[in-house]
XYZ file of C-alpha atoms in Angstrom:
640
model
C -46.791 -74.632 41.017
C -45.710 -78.081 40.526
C -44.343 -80.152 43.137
C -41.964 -82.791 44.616
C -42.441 -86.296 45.057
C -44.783 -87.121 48.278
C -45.023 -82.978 48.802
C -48.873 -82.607 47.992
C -50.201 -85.912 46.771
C -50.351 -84.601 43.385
C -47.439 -87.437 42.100
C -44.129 -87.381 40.808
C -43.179 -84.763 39.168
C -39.536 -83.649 37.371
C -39.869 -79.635 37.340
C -37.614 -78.145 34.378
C -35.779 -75.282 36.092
C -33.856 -72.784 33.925
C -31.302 -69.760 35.495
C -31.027 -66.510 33.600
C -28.848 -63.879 34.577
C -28.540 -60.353 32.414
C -25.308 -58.233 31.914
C -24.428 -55.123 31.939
C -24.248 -53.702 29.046
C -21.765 -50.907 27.097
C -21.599 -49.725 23.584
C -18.484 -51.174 22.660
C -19.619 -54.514 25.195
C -16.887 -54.419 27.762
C -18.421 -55.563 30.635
C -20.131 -58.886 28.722
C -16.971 -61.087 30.216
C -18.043 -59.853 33.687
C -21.172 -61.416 33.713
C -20.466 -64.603 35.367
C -23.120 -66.678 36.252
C -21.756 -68.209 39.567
C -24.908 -67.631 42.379
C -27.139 -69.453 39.434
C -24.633 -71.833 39.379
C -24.168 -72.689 42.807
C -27.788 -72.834 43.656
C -28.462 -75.306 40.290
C -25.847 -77.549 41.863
C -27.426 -76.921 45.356
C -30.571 -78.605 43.807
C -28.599 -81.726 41.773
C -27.436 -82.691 44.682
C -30.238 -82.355 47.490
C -33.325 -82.752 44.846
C -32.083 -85.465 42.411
C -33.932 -86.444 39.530
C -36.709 -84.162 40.978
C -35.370 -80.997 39.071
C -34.183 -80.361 35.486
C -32.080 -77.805 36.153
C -30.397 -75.884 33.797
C -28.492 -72.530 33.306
C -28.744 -70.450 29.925
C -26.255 -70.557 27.543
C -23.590 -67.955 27.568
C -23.765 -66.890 24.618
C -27.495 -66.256 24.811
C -27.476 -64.533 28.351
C -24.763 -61.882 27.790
C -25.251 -61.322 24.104
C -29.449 -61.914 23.138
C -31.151 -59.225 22.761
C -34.658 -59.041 24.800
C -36.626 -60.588 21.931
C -33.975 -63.530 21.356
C -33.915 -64.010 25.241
C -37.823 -64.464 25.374
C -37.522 -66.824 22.271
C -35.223 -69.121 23.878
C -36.833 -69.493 27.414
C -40.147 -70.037 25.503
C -38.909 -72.930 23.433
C -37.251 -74.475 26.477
C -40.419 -74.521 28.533
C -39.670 -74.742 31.569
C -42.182 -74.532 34.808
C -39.840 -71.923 36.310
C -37.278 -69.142 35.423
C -35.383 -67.718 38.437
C -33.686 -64.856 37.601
C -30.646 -63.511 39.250
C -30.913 -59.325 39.822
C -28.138 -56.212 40.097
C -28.743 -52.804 39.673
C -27.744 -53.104 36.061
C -29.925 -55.739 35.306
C -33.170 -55.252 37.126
C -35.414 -53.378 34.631
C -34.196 -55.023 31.666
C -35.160 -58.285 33.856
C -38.568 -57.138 34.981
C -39.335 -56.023 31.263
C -38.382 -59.877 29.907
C -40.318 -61.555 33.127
C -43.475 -59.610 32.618
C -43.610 -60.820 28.751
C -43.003 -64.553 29.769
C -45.757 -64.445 32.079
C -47.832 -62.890 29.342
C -46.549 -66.026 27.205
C -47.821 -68.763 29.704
C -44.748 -69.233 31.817
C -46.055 -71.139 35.297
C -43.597 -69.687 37.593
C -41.438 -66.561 37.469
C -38.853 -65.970 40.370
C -36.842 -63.109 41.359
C -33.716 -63.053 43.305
C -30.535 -61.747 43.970
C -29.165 -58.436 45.342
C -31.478 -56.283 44.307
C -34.366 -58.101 45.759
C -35.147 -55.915 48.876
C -38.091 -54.375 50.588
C -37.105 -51.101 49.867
C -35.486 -51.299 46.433
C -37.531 -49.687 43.262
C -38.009 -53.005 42.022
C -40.809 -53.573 44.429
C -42.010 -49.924 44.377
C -45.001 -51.223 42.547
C -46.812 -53.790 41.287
C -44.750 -56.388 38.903
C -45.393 -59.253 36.924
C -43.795 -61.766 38.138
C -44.792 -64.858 40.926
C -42.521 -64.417 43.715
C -39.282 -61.766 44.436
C -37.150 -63.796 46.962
C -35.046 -61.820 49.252
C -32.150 -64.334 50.582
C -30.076 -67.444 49.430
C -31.197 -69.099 46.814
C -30.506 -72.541 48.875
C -33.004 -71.394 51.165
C -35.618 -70.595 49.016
C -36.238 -73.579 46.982
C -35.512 -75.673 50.812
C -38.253 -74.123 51.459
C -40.467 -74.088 48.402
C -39.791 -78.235 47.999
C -40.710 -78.641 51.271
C -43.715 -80.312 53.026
C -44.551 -76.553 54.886
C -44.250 -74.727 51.044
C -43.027 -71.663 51.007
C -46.745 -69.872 51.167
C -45.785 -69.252 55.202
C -42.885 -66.859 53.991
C -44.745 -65.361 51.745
C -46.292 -61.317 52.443
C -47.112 -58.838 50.045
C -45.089 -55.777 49.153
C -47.031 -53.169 46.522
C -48.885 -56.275 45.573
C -45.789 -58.147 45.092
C -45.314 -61.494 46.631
C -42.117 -61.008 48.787
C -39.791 -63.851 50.384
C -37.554 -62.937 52.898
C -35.230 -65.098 54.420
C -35.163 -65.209 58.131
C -32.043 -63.851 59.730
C -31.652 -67.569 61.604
C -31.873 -69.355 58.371
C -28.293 -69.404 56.688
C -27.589 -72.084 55.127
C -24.742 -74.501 56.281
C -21.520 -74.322 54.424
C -21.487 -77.790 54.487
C -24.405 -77.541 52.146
C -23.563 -75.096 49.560
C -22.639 -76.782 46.223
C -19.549 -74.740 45.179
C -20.074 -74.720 41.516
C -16.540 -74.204 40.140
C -15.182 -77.596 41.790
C -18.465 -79.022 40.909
C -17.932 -78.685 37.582
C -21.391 -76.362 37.334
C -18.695 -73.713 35.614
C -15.872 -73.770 34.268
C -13.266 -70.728 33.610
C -14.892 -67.849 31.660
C -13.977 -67.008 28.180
C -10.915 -64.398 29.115
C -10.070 -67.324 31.151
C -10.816 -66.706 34.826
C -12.091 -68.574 37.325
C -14.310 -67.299 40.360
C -14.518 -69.164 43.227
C -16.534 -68.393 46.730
C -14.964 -69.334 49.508
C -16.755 -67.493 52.211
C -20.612 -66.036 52.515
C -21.056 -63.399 54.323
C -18.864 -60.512 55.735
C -16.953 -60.177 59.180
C -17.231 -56.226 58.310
C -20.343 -54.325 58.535
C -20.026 -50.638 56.314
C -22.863 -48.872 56.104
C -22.656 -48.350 52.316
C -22.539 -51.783 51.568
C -25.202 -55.055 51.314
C -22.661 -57.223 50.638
C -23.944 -59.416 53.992
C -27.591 -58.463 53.515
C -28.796 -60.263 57.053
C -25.586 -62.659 57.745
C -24.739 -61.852 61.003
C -22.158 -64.811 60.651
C -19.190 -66.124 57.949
C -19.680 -69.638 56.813
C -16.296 -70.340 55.007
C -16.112 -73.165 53.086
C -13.145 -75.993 53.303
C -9.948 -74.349 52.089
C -9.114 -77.473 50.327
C -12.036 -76.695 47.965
C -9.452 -73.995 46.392
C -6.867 -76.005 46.606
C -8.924 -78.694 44.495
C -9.883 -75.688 42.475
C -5.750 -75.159 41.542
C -5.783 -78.497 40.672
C -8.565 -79.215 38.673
C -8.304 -75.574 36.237
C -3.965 -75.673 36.523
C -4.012 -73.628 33.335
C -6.720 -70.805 34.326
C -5.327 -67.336 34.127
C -6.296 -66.165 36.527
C -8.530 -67.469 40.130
C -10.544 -64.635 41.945
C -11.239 -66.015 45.249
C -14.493 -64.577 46.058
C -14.286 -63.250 49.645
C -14.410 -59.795 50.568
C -12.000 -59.744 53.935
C -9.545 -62.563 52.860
C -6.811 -61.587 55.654
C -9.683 -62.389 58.157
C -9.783 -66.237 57.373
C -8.397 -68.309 59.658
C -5.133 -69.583 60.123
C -4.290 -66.514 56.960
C -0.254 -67.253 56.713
C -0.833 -71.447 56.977
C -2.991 -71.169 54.246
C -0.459 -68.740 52.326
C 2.066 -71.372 52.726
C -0.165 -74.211 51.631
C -1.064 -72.066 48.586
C 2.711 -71.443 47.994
C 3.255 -74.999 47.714
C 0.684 -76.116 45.712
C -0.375 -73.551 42.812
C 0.588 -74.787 39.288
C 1.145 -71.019 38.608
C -2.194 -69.442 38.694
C -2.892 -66.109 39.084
C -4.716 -65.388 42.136
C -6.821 -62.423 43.089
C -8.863 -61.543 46.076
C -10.300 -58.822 48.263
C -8.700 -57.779 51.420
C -8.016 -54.817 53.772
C -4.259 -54.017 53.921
C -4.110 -53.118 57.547
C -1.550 -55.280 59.734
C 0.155 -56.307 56.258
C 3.877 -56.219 56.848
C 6.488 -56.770 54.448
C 6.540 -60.836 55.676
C 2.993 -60.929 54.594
C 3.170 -59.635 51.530
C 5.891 -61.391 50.230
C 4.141 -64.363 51.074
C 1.233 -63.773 49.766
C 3.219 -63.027 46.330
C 4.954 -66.467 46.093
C 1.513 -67.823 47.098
C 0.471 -66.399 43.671
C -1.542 -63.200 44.338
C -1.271 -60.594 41.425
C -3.654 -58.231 42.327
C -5.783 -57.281 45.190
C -8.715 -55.214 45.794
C -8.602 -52.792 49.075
C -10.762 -50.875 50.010
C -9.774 -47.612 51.501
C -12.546 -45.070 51.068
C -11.632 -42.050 52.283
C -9.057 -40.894 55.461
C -11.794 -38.991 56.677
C -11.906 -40.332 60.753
C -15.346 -38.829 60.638
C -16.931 -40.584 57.619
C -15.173 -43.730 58.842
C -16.493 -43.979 61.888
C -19.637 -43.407 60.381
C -19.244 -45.822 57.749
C -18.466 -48.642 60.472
C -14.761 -48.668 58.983
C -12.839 -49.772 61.959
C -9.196 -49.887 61.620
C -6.250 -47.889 61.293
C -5.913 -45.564 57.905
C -2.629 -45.176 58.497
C -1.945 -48.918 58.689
C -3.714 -49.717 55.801
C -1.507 -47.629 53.870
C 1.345 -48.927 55.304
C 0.018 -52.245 54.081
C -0.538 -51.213 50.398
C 2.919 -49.590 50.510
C 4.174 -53.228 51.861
C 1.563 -55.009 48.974
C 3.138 -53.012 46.022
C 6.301 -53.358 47.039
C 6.180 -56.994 47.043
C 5.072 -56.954 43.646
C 0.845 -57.361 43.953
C -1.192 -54.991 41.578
C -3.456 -52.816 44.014
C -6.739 -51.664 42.857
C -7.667 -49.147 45.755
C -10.763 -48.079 45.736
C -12.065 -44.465 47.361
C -16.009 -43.072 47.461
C -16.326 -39.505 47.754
C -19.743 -38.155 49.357
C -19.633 -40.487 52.057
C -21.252 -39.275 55.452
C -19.204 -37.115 57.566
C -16.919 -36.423 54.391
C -16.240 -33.058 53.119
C -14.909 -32.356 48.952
C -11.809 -30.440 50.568
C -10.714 -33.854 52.948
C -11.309 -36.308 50.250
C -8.973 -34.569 47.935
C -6.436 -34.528 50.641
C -6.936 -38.442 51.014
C -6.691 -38.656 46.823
C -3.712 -36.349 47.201
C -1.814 -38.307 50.222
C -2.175 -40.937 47.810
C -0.753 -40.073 45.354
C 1.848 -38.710 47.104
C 2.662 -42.118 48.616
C 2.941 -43.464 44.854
C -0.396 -44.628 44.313
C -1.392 -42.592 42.013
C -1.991 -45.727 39.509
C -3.206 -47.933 41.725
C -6.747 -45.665 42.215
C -10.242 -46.408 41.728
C -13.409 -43.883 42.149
C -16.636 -44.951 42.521
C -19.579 -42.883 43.224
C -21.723 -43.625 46.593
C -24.416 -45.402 45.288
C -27.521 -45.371 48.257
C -28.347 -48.919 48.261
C -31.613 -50.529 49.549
C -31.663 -52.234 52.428
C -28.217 -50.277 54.095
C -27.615 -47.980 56.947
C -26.428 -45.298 54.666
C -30.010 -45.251 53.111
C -31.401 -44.701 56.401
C -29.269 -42.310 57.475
C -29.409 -40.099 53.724
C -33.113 -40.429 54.375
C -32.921 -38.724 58.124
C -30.494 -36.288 56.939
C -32.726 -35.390 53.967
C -29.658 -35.950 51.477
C -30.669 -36.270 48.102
C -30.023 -39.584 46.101
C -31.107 -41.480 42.579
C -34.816 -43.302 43.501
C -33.777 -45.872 40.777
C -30.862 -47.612 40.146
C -28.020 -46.995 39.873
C -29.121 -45.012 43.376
C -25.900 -42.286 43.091
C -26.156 -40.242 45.652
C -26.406 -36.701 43.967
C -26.213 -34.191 47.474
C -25.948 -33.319 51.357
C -23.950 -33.091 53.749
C -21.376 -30.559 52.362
C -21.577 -32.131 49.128
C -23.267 -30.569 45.831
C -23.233 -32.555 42.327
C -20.519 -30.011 41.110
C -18.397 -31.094 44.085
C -18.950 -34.837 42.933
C -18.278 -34.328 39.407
C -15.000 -31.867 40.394
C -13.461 -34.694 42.034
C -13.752 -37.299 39.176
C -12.489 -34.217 37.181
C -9.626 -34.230 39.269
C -8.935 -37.612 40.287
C -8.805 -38.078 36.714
C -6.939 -35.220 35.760
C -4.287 -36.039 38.384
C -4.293 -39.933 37.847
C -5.246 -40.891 34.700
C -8.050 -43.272 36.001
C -11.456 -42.628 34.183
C -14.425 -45.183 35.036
C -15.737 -43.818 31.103
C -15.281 -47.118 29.242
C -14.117 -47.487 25.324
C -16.335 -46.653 22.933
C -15.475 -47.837 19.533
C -18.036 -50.374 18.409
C -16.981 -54.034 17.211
C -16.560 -54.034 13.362
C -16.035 -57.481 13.281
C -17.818 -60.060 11.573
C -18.167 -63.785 10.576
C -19.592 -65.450 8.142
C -23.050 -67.037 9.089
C -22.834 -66.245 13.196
C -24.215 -66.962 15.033
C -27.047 -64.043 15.858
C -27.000 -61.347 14.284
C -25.222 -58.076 16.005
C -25.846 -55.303 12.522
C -26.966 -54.766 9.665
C -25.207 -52.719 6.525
C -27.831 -50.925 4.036
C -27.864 -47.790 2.065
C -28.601 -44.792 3.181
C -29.559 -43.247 0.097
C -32.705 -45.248 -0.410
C -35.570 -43.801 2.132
C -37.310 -46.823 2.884
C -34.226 -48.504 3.991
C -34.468 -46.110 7.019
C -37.842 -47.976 7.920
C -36.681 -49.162 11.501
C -39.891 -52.184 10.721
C -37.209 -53.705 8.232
C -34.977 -54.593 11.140
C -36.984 -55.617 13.803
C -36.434 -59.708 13.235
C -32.703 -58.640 12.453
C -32.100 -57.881 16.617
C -30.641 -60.481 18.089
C -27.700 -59.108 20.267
C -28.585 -56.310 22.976
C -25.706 -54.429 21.739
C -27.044 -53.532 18.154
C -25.231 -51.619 15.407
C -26.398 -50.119 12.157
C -23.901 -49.474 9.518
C -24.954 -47.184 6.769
C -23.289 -46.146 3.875
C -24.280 -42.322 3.382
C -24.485 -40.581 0.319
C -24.612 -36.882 1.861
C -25.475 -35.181 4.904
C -29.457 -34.933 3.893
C -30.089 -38.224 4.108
C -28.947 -38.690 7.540
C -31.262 -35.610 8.734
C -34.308 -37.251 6.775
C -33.973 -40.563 7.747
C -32.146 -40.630 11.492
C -35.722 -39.748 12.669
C -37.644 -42.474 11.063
C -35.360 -45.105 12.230
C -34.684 -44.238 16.011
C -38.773 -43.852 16.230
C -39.419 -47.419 16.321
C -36.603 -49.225 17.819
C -37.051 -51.119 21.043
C -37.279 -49.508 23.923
C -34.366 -51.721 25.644
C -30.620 -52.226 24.436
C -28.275 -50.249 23.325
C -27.211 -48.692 19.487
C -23.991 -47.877 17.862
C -25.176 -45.780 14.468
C -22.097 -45.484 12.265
C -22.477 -43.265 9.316
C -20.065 -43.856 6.650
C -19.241 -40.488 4.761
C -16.600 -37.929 3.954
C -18.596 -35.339 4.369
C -18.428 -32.839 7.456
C -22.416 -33.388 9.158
C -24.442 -30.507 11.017
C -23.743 -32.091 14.567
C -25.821 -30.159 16.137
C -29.051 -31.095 13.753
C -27.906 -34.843 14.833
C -28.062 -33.642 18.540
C -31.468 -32.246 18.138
C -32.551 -35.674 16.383
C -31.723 -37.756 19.174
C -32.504 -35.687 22.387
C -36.169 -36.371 21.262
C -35.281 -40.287 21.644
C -33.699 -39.800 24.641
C -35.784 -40.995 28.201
C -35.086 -42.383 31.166
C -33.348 -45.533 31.810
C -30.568 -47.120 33.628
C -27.846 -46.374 31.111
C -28.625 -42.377 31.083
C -28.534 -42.982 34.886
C -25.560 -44.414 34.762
C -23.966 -41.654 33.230
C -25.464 -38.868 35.351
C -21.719 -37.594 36.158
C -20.654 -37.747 32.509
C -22.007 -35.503 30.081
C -25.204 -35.292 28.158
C -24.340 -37.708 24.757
C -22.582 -40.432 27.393
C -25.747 -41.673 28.488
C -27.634 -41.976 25.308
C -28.814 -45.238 24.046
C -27.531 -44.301 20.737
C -24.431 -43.679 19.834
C -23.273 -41.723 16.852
C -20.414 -42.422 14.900
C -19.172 -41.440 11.524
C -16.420 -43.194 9.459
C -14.016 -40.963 7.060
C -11.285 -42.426 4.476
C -10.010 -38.759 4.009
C -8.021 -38.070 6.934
C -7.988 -34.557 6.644
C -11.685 -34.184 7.231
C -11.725 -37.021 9.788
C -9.072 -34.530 11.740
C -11.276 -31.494 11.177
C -14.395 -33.460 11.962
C -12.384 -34.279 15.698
C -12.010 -30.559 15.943
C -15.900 -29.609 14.944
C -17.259 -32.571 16.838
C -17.968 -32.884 20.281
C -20.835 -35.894 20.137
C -20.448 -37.704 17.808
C -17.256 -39.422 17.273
C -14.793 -39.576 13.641
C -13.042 -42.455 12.590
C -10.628 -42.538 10.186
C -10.433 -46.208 8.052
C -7.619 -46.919 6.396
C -6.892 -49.938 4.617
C -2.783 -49.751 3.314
C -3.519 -48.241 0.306
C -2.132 -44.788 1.408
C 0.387 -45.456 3.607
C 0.303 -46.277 7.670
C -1.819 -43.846 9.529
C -0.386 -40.822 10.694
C 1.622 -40.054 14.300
C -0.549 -40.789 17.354
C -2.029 -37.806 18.517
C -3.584 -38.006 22.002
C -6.242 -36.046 20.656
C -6.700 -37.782 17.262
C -9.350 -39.386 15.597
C -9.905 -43.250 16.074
C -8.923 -45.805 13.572
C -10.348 -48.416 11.943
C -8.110 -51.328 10.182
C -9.550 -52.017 6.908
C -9.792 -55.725 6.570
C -6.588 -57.581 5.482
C -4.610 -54.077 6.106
C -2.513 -55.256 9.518
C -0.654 -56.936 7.442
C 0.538 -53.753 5.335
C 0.593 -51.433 8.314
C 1.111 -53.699 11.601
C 4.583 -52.755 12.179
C 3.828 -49.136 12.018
C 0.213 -49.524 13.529
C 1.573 -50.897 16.866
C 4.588 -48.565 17.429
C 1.716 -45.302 17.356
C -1.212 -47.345 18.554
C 0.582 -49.909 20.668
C -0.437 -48.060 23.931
C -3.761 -46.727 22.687
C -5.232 -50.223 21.824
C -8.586 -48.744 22.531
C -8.698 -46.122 19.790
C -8.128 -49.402 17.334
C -11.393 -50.757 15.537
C -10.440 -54.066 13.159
C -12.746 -55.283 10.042
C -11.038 -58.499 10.511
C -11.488 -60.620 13.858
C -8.164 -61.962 12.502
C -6.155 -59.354 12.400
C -7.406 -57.691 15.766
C -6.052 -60.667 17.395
C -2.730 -60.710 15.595
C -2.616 -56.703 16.878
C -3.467 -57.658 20.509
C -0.876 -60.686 20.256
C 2.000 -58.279 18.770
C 1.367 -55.931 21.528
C 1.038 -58.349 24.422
C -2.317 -57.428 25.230
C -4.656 -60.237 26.336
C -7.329 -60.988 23.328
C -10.681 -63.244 23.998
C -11.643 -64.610 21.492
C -15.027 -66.299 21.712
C -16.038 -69.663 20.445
C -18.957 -68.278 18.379
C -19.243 -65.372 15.913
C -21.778 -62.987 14.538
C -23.008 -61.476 11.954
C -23.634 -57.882 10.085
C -26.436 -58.512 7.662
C -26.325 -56.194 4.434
C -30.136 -55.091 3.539
């Protein structure tokens, strides 16, 4: 490993440092936006500032972390050579990240790093042995205080599974005074939907058992509250700010600082987490002319028991008193509720979900499954209790305690059923395309011709980890020949839209057999374990109509793979919305013949809406008020 100035003797040397950070990844690439590289960030300023010219450090381009494929990833980090990678780790990203760190180590990178918050003991990551130099446990600050340091950081080091594990002592938190907060510092910059994240406090004043949110902290370090004032002024023209700090009504001096917010924000947007208990009307309304448009609380369950075992101190009833007070001031609530928790019964948490929505909340509600993380007390106690739980992530917990899968799954039904909330994301591929982009995200051949299902022929053409493969189909028998041969060979890691162009009605259930033997394990089947079978597959299956008489019989005949009807002006506007209709793709330069008709029976079903033109998708989200991103790259379908 190379070192520091004066460290070993060995001379000066500048180490080139490059951050990598995967997303997590959806067919139609929803959560791409989300993956905002701000630890990275924050720990490449950290070293700027306290390590000088000693460090190149450097982040990876946007573009190439949240859209490269595996094999594009591995060709960029090569080319930049740098003597270390340090990758940051989730539950969504951790095998896709050990998969890309074992190949650069193959390819002669020095030094491989692993941290983040799936870097614990206990976590499946370090089940076995990895390829990678060292899986860091802690702040990033810390680690690389310690690695530049005259002591090294061999004394930390102990092996796990033959892993080289870091852990950073509960006694060594770094000072807020020395964390490099990498919005104001200019390390990042708004995202590309135009928010802003900001960290104003480490650590946690709450301990819940289901969460690792503080890891070891057993303190809050909050950094200067001018910092987001500075923040206001520097990005006045943000969106939107999420102030990253999970019990914001617990910092001090809460209703000075509302005031000092209420003077001084330019008009942002501001969102935050926070528990609504002790909220009064007062409060509220402050906090809306301080600029907060939507909160995140917390709520759980009402179950005393499974609070109390959770470590949820508090008042249930007060927190809903406080949401009541929130909404009514005018603050969009995103409550979120976990059933399965410990000490929970199905039959109670419906009465919470009910007493909910009987309160007028019904909107406002989030589910999200208990996920057993490493490292928490829940873990410990599902492991005494003999409750049963996913070994790998996304580590849903799948029984005990009162609680069977169908119980699980009934309550989504129902919380769905009775809210409208559904965690299932949209679907419909992106049809758009530009002229030389910048990777390339599909390729176009014909289906007709067998060797053009020779998956070998696209190999090179992968370049975005959300792939599609458009193929004009001249009957149903090619498809059943040549499906086969091309799912056979394609890499083992991202994720496939296959969209079959044809008028013809297919044998689903020969397409269903075809791709059950490609499907295996891996996160995004885990993922899905609550939806059904075809949700979790890697590929998914759709097939574009013109007629839209078969496209509607093909919605009533299908239940995996999924119709689209194109249409492109030349016979009219599509037909009335039906809630249970097939989706529509906008042939391109066709908004302009149908838009007026198009949004008043798509207007609120935006998501059903696939464009040709990048163009005219905008124009559609702009006539409908819906907030468009439009990215300052573009790529490419490749015909073959």
């Amino acid at each position: 490993m190379k070192t520091l100035p004066g460290i070993s003797g060995r001379g000066a040397v500048t180490m080139k440092i490059l951050f990598l950070q995967l997303p997590l990844l959806d067919h139609a690439g929803g959560y791409l936006y989300g993956n905002v590289e701000y630890g990275p960030a924050a720990v490449a300023g950290y070293l700027r500032r306290h390590f000088g010219g000693a460090c190149a450090v450097s982040l990876t381009p946007q573009a190439v972390s949240c859209f490269g494929s595996d094999r594009l990833l591995e060709r960029y980090v090569l080319a930049e050579k740098p003597d270390l990678v340090g990758f940051t780790c989730y539950l969504w990203n951790i095998e896709r990240t050990l998969c890309i760190a074992g190949r650069l180590k193959e390819a002669g990178i020095e030094t491989v790093v692993l941290g983040g918050p799936e870097i614990e003991q206990s976590s499946w990551a370090l089940g076995e042995k990895r390829t990678a130099d060292l899986f860091v446990s802690g702040e990033g600050e810390w680690f690389f205080r310690e690695y530049f340091s005259a002591a090294g950081i061999g004394r930390h080091i102990r092996q796990v599974n033959g892993n080289r594990f870091v852990r950073q002592p509960d006694d060594a938190l770094i000072p807020a005074h020395s964390i490099a907060e990498p919005l104001t510092g200019r390390m990042i910059g708004p995202g590309l939907d135009g928010t802003a994240y900001l960290e104003l406090v480490r650590g946690c004043p709450h301990r819940c058992s289901y969460c690792f949110y503080s890891k070891r902290a057993r303190r809050v370090r909050e950094l200067p509250f001018d910092t987001l004032l500075e923040a206001m002024r520097l990005y006045p023209d943000a969106k939107e700010l999420y102030i990253l700090s999970p019990a914001f009504e617990k910092s001090r001096a809460f209703r000075e600082r509302l005031r000092a917010l209420e003077d001084n924000n330019p008009g942002i947007a501001l969102h935050t987490e926070m528990r609504a208990g002790g909220i009064d009307d007062a409060a509220a309304s402050l906090m809306y002319r301080a600029g907060f448009r939507g909160l995140e609380v917390g709520l759980q369950t009402l179950t005393p028991g499974a609070l109390k075992i959770a470590g949820r101190t508090g008042n249930p009833e007060e927190e809903l008193l406080g949401m009541e007070a929130l909404k009514k001031a005018g603050i969009s609530l995103k409550i979120g509720i976990i059933p399965g928790l410990p000490g929970d019964t199905p039959e109670e948490f419906i009465a919470a979900v009910d007493e909910l929505i009987r309160r007028g909340f019904a909107e406002e509600i989030e589910l999200y499954p208990l996920m057993v993380l490493p490292g928490t007390a829940v873990r410990e106690y599902c492991d005494t209790q003999g409750y049963l739980y996913q070994e790998k992530p996304p580590y849903y917990f799948r029984s005990g305690g009162g609680f069977f899968f169908s119980d699980l799954a009934g309550i989504m039904d129902y919380v769905e059923s009775e809210t409208g909330y559904s965690g299932r994301v949209p679907s419909l591929p992106d049809f758009t395309a530009g002229e030389g982009g910048l990777f390339s995200k599909g390729v176009r051949f014909n289906g007709g011709r067998p060797d053009s299902w020779d998956c070998g022929r696209y190999a090179a053409a992968i370049e975005t980890g959300i792939f599609s493969f458009h193929i004009e189909l001249p009957g149903p028998e090619d498809a059943y020949r040549g499906l086969p041969r091309l799912l056979s060979g394609l890499p083992d890691e991202g994720l496939f839209n296959i969209i079959l162009y044809c008028d013809e009605i297919l044998d689903e259930a020969g397409i269903r057999r075809i791709l059950e033997r490609h499907d295996a394990d891996c996160f995004y089947r885990r993922l899905h374990f609550f939806d059904s079978w075809d949700r979790g597959l890697r590929f998914r299956v759709h097939q574009v109509f013109t007629d839209g008489r078969r496209a509607a019989r093909a919605l009533e005949l299908y239940s995996m793979v999924g119709p689209i009807l194109r249409v492109d002006g030349t016979g009219g506007a599509p037909g009335p919305r039906d809630p249970g209709g097939p989706d529509i793709l906008v042939a391109a330069g066709a908004y302009r013949k149908i838009g007026a008709t198009l949004r008043k029976k798509y207007g609120g079903a935006i998501e059903s809406v696939a464009f040709e033109s990048e163009a005219d998708q905008e124009a559609f989200f702009r006539d409908t008020g819906t907030d468009y991103v439009r990215l300052p790259y573009s790529f490419r379908i490749e015909n073959r």
